[in-house]
Coordinates of C-alpha atoms and ligand atoms in Angstrom, one line a residue:
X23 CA 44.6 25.0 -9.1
X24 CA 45.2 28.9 -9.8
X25 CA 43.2 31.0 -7.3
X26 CA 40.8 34.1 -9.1
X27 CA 42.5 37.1 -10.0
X28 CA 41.9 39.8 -7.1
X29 CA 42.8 43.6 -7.6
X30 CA 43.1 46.1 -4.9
X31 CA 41.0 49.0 -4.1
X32 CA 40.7 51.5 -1.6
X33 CA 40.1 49.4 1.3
X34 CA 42.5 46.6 0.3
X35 CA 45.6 48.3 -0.5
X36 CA 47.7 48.2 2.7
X37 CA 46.9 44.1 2.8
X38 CA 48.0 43.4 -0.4
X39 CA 50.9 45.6 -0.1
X40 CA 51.5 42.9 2.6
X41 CA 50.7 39.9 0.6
X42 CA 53.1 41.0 -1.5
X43 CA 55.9 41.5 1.2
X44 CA 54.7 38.1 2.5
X45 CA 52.9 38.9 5.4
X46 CA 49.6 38.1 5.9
X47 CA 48.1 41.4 7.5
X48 CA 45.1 41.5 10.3
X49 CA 43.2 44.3 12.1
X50 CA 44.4 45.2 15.3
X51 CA 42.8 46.9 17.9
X52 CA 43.7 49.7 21.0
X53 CA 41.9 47.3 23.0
X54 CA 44.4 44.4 22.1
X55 CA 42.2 42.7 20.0
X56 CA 42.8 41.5 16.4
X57 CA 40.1 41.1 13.8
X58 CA 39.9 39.2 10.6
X59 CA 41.2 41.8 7.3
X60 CA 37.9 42.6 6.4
X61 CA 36.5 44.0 9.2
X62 CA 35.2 47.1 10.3
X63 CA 34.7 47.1 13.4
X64 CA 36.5 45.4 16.8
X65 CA 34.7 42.4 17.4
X66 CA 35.6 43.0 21.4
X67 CA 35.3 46.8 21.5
X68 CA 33.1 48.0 18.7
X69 CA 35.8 50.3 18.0
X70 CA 36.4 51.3 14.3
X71 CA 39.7 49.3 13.2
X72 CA 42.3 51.4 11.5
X73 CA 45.5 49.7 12.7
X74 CA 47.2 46.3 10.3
X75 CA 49.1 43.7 12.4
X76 CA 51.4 41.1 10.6
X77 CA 50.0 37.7 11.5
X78 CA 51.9 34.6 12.6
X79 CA 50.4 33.0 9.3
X80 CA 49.9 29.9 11.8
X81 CA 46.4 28.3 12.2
X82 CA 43.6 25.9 12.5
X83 CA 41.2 24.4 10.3
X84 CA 37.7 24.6 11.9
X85 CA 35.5 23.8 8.7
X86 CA 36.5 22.9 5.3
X87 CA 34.3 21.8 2.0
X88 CA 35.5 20.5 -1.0
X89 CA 33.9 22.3 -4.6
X90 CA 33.4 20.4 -7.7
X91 CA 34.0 21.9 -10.6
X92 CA 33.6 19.4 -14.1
X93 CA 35.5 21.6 -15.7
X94 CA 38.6 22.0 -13.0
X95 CA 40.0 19.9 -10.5
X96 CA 38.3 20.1 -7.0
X97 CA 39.3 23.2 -4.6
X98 CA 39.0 22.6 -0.4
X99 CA 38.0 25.9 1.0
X100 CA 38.4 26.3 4.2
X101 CA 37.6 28.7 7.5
X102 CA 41.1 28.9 9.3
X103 CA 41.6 30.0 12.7
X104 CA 44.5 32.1 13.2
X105 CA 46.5 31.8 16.1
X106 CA 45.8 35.4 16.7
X107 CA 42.4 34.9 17.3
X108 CA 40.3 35.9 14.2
X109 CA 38.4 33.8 11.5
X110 CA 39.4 33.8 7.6
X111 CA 37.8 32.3 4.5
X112 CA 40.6 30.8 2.5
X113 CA 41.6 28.2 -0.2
X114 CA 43.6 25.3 1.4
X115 CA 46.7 24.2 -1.3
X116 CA 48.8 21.0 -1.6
X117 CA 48.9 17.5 -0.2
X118 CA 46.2 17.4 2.8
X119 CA 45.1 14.7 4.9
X120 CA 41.5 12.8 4.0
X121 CA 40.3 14.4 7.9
X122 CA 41.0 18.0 7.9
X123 CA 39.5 18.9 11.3
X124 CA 42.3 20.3 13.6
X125 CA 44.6 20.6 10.8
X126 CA 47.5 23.1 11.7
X127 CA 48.1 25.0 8.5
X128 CA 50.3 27.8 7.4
X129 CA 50.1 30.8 5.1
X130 CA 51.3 30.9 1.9
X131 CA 50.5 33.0 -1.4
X132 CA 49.7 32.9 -4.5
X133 CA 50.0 35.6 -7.3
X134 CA 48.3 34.5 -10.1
X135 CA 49.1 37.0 -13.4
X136 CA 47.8 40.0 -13.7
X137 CA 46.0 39.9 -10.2
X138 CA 47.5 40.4 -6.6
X139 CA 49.4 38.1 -4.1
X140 CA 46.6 36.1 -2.0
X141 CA 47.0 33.7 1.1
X142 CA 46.2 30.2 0.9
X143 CA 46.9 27.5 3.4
X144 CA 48.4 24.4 3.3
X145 CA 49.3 22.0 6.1
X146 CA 52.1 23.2 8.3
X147 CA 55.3 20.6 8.1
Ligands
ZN29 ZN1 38.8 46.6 20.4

């Protein structure tokens, strides 16, 4: 299952440079807090977040549901826990257990053509 094309714009353009080294890129904070890549704001602080940090690309599945399509074969989203802390919205990819809860997943990404590199999760070996 191809994810949707994504394209860059202002605001995106250091992560997916990142996505496209590999790394999967978080907001880090003065404070020592990270934050999820869309945020504005330090979720500890309130600070504005201007700093990127390379995550571990390690985390946890804390809820998942599964879309039908009829068109398509079914995608799991997911909302991963990073080991670092924040929350992402992602696609989970590849063989997964039936019970998903607690899963340890791992980043991986997918460039589909024409659009940019995006992280997806499938269960850490
Ligand atoms: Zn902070």
């Amino acid at each position: 299952m191809p994810v949707g094309i994504v394209r860059r714009d202002a605001a995106t353009t250091e992560f997916f440079d990142g996505t496209a080294r590999g790394e999967l890129l978080i907001r880090s904070c003065a404070c020592g807090a990270f934050a999820a890549p869309q945020a504005r704001t330090c979720p500890a602080c309130g600070c504005e977040l201007t700093a990127w940090a390379a995550a571990a690309g390690t985390g946890t599945v804390e809820t998942w549901s599964i879309v039908h399509n009829r068109k398509l074969p079914p995608v799991t989203v997911a909302i991963v826990r990073l080991d670092e802390g924040p929350w992402m919205q992602t696609q989970l990819v590849g063989d997964l257990p039936d019970d998903l809860r607690d899963l340890r997943v791992r980043v991986a990404f997918e460039q589909p053509q024409g659009g940019e590199a995006v992280p997806v999760f499938g269960a850490a070996g």
